mmCIF file of C-alpha atoms in Angstrom:
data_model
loop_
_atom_site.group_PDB
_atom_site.id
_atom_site.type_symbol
_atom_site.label_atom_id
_atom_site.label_comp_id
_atom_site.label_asym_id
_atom_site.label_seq_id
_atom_site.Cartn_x
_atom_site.Cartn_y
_atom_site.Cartn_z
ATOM 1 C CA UNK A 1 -74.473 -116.550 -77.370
ATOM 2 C CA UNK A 2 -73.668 -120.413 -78.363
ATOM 3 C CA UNK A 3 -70.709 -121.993 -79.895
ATOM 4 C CA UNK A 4 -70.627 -124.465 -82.609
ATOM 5 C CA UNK A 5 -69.187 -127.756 -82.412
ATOM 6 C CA UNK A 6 -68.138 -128.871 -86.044
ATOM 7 C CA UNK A 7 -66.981 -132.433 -86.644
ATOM 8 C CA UNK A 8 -63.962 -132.031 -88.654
ATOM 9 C CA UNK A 9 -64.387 -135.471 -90.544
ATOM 10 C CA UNK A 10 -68.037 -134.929 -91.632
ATOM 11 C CA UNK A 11 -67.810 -131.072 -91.490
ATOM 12 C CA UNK A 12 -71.107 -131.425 -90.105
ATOM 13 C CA UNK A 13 -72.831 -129.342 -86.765
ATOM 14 C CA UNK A 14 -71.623 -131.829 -83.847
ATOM 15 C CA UNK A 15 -73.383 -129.539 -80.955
ATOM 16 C CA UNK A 16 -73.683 -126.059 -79.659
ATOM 17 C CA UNK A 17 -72.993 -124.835 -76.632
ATOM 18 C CA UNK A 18 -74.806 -121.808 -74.517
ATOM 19 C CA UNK A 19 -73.566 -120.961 -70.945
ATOM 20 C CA UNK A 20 -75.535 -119.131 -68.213
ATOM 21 C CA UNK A 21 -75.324 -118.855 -64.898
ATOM 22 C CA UNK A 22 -76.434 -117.066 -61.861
ATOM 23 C CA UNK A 23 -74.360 -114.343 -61.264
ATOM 24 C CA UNK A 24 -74.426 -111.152 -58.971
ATOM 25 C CA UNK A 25 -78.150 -112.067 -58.641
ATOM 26 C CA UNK A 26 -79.736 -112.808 -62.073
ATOM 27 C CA UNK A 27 -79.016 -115.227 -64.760
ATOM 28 C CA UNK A 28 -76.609 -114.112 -66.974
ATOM 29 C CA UNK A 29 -75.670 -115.424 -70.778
ATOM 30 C CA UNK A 30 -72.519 -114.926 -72.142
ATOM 31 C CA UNK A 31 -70.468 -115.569 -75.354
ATOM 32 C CA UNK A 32 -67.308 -117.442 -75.825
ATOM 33 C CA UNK A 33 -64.629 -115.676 -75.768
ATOM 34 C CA UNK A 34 -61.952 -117.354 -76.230
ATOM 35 C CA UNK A 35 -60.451 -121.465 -76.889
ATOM 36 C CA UNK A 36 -57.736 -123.105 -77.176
ATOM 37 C CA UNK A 37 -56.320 -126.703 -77.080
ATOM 38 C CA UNK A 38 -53.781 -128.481 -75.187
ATOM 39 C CA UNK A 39 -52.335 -132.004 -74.417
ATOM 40 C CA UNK A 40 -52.956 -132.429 -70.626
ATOM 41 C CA UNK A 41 -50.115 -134.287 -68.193
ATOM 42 C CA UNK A 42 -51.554 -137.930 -68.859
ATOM 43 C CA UNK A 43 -51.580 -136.944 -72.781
ATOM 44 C CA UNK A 44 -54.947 -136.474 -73.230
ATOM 45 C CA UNK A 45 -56.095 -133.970 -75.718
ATOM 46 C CA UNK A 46 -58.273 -130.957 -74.309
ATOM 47 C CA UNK A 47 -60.118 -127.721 -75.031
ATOM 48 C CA UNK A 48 -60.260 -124.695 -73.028
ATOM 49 C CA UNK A 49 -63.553 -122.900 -73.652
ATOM 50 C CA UNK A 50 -63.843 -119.713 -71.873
ATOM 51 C CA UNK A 51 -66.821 -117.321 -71.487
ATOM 52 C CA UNK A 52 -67.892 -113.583 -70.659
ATOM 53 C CA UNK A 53 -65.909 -110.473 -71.365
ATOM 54 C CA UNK A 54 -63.467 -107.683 -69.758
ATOM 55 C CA UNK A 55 -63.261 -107.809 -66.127
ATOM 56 C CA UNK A 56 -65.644 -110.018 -65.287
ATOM 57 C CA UNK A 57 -64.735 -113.387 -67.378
ATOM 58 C CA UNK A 58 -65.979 -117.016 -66.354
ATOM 59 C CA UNK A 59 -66.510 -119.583 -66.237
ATOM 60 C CA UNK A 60 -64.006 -121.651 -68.103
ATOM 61 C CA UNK A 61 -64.545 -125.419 -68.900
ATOM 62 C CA UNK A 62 -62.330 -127.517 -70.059
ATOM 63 C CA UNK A 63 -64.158 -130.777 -72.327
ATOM 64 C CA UNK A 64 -62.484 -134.060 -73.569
ATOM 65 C CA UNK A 65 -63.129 -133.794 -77.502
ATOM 66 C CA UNK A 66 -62.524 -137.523 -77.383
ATOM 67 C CA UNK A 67 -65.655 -138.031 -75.196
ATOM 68 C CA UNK A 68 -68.173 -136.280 -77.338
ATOM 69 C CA UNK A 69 -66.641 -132.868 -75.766
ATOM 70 C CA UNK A 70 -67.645 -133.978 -72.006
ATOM 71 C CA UNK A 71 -66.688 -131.173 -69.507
ATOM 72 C CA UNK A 72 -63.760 -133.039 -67.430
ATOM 73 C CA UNK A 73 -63.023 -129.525 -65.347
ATOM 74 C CA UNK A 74 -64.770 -126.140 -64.839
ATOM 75 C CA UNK A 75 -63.245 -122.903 -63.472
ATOM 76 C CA UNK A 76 -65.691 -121.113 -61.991
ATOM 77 C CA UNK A 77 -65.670 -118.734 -59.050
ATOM 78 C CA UNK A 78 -65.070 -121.273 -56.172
ATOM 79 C CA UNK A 79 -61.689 -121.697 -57.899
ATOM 80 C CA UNK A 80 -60.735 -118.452 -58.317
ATOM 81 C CA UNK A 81 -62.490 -115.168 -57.152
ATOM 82 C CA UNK A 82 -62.715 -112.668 -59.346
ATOM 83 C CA UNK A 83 -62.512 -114.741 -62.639
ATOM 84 C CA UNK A 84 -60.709 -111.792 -65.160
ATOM 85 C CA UNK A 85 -60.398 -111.418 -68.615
ATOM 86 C CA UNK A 86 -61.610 -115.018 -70.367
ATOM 87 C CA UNK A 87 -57.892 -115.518 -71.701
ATOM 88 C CA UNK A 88 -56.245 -118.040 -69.500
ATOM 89 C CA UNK A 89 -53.163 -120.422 -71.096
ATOM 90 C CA UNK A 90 -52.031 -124.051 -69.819
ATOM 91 C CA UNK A 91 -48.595 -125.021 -69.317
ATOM 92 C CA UNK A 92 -46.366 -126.906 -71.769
ATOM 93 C CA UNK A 93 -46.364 -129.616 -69.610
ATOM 94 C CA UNK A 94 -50.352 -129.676 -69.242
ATOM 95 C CA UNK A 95 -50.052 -129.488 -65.519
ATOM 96 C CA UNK A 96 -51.301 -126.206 -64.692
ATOM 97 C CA UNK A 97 -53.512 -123.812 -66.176
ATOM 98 C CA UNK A 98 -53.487 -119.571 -65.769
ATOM 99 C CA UNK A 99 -56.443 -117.782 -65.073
ATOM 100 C CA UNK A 100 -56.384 -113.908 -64.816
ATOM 101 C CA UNK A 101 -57.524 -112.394 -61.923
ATOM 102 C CA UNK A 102 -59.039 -109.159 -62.178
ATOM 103 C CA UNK A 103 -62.393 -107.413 -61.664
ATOM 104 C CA UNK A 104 -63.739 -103.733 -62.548
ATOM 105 C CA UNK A 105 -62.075 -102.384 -59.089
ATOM 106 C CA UNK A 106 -59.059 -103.944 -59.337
ATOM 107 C CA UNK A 107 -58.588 -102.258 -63.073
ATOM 108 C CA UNK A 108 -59.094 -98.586 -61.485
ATOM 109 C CA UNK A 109 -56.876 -98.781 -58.219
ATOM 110 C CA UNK A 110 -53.841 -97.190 -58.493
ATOM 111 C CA UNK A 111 -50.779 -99.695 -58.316
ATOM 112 C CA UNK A 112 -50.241 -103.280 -59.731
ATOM 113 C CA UNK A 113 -53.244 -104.995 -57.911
ATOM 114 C CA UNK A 114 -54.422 -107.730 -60.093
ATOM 115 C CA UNK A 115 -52.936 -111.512 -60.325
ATOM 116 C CA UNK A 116 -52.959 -114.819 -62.223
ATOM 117 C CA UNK A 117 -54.367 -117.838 -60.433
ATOM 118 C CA UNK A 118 -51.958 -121.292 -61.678
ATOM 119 C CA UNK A 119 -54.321 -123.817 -60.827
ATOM 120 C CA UNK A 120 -52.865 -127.008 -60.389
ATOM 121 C CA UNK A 121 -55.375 -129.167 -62.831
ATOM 122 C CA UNK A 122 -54.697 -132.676 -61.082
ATOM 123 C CA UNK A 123 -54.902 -131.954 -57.417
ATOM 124 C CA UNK A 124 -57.371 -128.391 -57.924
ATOM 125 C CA UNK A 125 -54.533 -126.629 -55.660
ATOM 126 C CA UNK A 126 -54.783 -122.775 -56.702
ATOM 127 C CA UNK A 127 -51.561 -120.582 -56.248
ATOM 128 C CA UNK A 128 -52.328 -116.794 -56.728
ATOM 129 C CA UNK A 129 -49.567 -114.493 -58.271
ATOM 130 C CA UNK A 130 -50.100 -111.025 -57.989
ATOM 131 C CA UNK A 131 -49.055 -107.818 -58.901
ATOM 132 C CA UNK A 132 -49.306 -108.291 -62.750
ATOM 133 C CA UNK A 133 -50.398 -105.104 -63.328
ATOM 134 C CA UNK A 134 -54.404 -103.981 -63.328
ATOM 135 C CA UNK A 135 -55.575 -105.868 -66.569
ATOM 136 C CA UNK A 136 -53.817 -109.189 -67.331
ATOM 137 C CA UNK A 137 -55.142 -109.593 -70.810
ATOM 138 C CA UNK A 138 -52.790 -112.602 -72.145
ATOM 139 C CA UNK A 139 -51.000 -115.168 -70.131
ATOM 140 C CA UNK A 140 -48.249 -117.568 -71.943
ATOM 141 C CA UNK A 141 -45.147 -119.509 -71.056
ATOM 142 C CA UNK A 142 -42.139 -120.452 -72.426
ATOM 143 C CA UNK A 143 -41.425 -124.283 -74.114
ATOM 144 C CA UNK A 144 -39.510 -125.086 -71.469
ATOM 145 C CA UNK A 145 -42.264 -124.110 -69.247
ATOM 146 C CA UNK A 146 -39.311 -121.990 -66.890
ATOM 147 C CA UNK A 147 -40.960 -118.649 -67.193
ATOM 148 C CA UNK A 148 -44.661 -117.360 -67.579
ATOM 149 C CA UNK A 149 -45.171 -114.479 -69.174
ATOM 150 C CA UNK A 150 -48.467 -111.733 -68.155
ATOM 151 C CA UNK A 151 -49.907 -108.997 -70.561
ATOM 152 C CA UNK A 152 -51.008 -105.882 -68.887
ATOM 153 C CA UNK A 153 -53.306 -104.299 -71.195
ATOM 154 C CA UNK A 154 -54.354 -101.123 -68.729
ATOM 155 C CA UNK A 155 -50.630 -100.515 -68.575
ATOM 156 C CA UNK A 156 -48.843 -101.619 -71.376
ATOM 157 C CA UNK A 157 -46.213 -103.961 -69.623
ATOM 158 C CA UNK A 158 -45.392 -107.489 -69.830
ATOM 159 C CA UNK A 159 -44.338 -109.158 -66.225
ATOM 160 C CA UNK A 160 -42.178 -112.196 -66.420
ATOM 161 C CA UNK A 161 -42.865 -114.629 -63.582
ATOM 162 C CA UNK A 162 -40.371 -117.561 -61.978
ATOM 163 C CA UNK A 163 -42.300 -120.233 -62.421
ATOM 164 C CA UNK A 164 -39.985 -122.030 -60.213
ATOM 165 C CA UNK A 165 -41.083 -119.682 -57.141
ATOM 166 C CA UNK A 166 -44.796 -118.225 -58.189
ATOM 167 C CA UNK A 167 -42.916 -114.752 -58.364
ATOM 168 C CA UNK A 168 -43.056 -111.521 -60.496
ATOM 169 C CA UNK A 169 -39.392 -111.207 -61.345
ATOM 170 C CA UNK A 170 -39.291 -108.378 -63.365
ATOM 171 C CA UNK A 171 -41.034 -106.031 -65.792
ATOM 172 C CA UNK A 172 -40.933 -104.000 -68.911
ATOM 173 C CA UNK A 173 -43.054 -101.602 -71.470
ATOM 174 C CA UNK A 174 -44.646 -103.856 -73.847
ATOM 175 C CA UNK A 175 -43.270 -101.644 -76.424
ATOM 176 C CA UNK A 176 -47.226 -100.742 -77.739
ATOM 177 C CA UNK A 177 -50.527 -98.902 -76.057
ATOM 178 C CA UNK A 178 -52.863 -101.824 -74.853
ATOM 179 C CA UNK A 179 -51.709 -104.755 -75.725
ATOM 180 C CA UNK A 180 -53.969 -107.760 -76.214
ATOM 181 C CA UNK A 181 -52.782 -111.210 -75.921
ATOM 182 C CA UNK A 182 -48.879 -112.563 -76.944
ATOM 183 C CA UNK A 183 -46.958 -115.329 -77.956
ATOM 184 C CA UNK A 184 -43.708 -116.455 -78.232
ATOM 185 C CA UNK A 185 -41.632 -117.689 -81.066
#
C-alpha cells in the first residue's frame, strides 16, 4: 500500500508514500494506481498520483517533484463526487485536468450515466461532462488540446468530446471487449 519515491540521480529511496482516509465510515488504505507527469500552465513540472481501484477511485494529488514532491493540489471528493476509476489525464496545455466520474451504481444502470469532471486546476472551477458511457476507464486529448477523448470499458466505446463546448459529440465501438486506457499517436 505505499509508493516509492526514487531519486533518479542517486538511485537511492527518496520517500514513500501511504494514503488513507476516512471513507464511507472507516479508514480505508489504498494503493496507487496510477501516475503520470505533466508540465502545468505556468511550466512547472508535476505528478499526478492517483489512488484506490474500480469504481470507487480517490483521491488524486498532484506534488511538485521540484519541492521535495510537496502536494500543490488534491482531488478528493469535495471536488468531484463520486471520484471513478483512478485514471484521470491533464490537458496539453496543463490547464485542466480529467477525472472520471463513476461509482458501483452508475456502472449497472442501464444507459450512458457516468461523466468526466475537467477541473479547471488554477481557479478549482469543476465542469461535469456526462454521458460517457458507465465505466470511463481512460481519458486523453489530442496535441492540440481540441478534442478529449473517453474510454468506456463496461461498453466498449470511445466518446469524443468538444472541448470547445464540454460536449459528447459523437461515439463509436472501440473496436475491442473492455478496453483499458488509450493514447494517441
Amino acid at each position: 500500500g505505499v509508493c516509492a519515491v526514487v531519486n533518479m540521480r542517486t538511485l537511492k529511496m527518496d520517500k514513500l508514500l501511504m494514503q488513507e482516509g476516512w471513507y464511507q465510515g472507516a479508514i480505508r488504505y489504498q494503493n496507487v494506481h496510477h501516475m503520470q507527469s505533466f508540465w502545468d500552465a505556468k511550466g512547472q513540472g508535476r505528478v499526478v498520483l492517483t489512488w484506490g481501484f474500480g469504481s470507487t477511485g480517490g483521491p488524486h494529488f498532484i506534488l511538485d517533484p521540484n519541492d521535495d514532491n510537496r502536494v500543490v493540489r488534491a482531488i478528493t471528493n469535495d471536488d468531484v463526487q463520486p471520484i471513478g476509476h483512478p485514471y484521470p489525464t491533464t490537458s496539453p496545455d496543463g490547464k485542466y485536468i480529467y477525472v472520471s466520474m463513476d461509482a458501483p451504481w452508475i456502472a449497472e444502470a442501464e444507459g450512458y450515466r457516468a461523466s468526466i469532471a475537467k477541473i479547471d486546476l488554477e481557479k478549482g472551477a469543476v465542469t461535469v461532462i456526462g454521458d460517457v458511457g458507465s465505466h470511463p476507464i481512460g481519458i486523453t486529448s489530442t496535441a492540440d488540446g481540441k478534442v478529449t477523448y473517453v474510454v468506456d470499458g463496461a461498453n466498449s466505446f470511445v466518446f469524443k468530446i468538444d472541448n470547445a463546448t464540454n460536449t459528447v459529440v459523437g461515439h463509436t465501438s472501440a473496436g475491442v471487449g473492455g478496453p483499458y486506457g488509450l493514447a494517441l499517436n
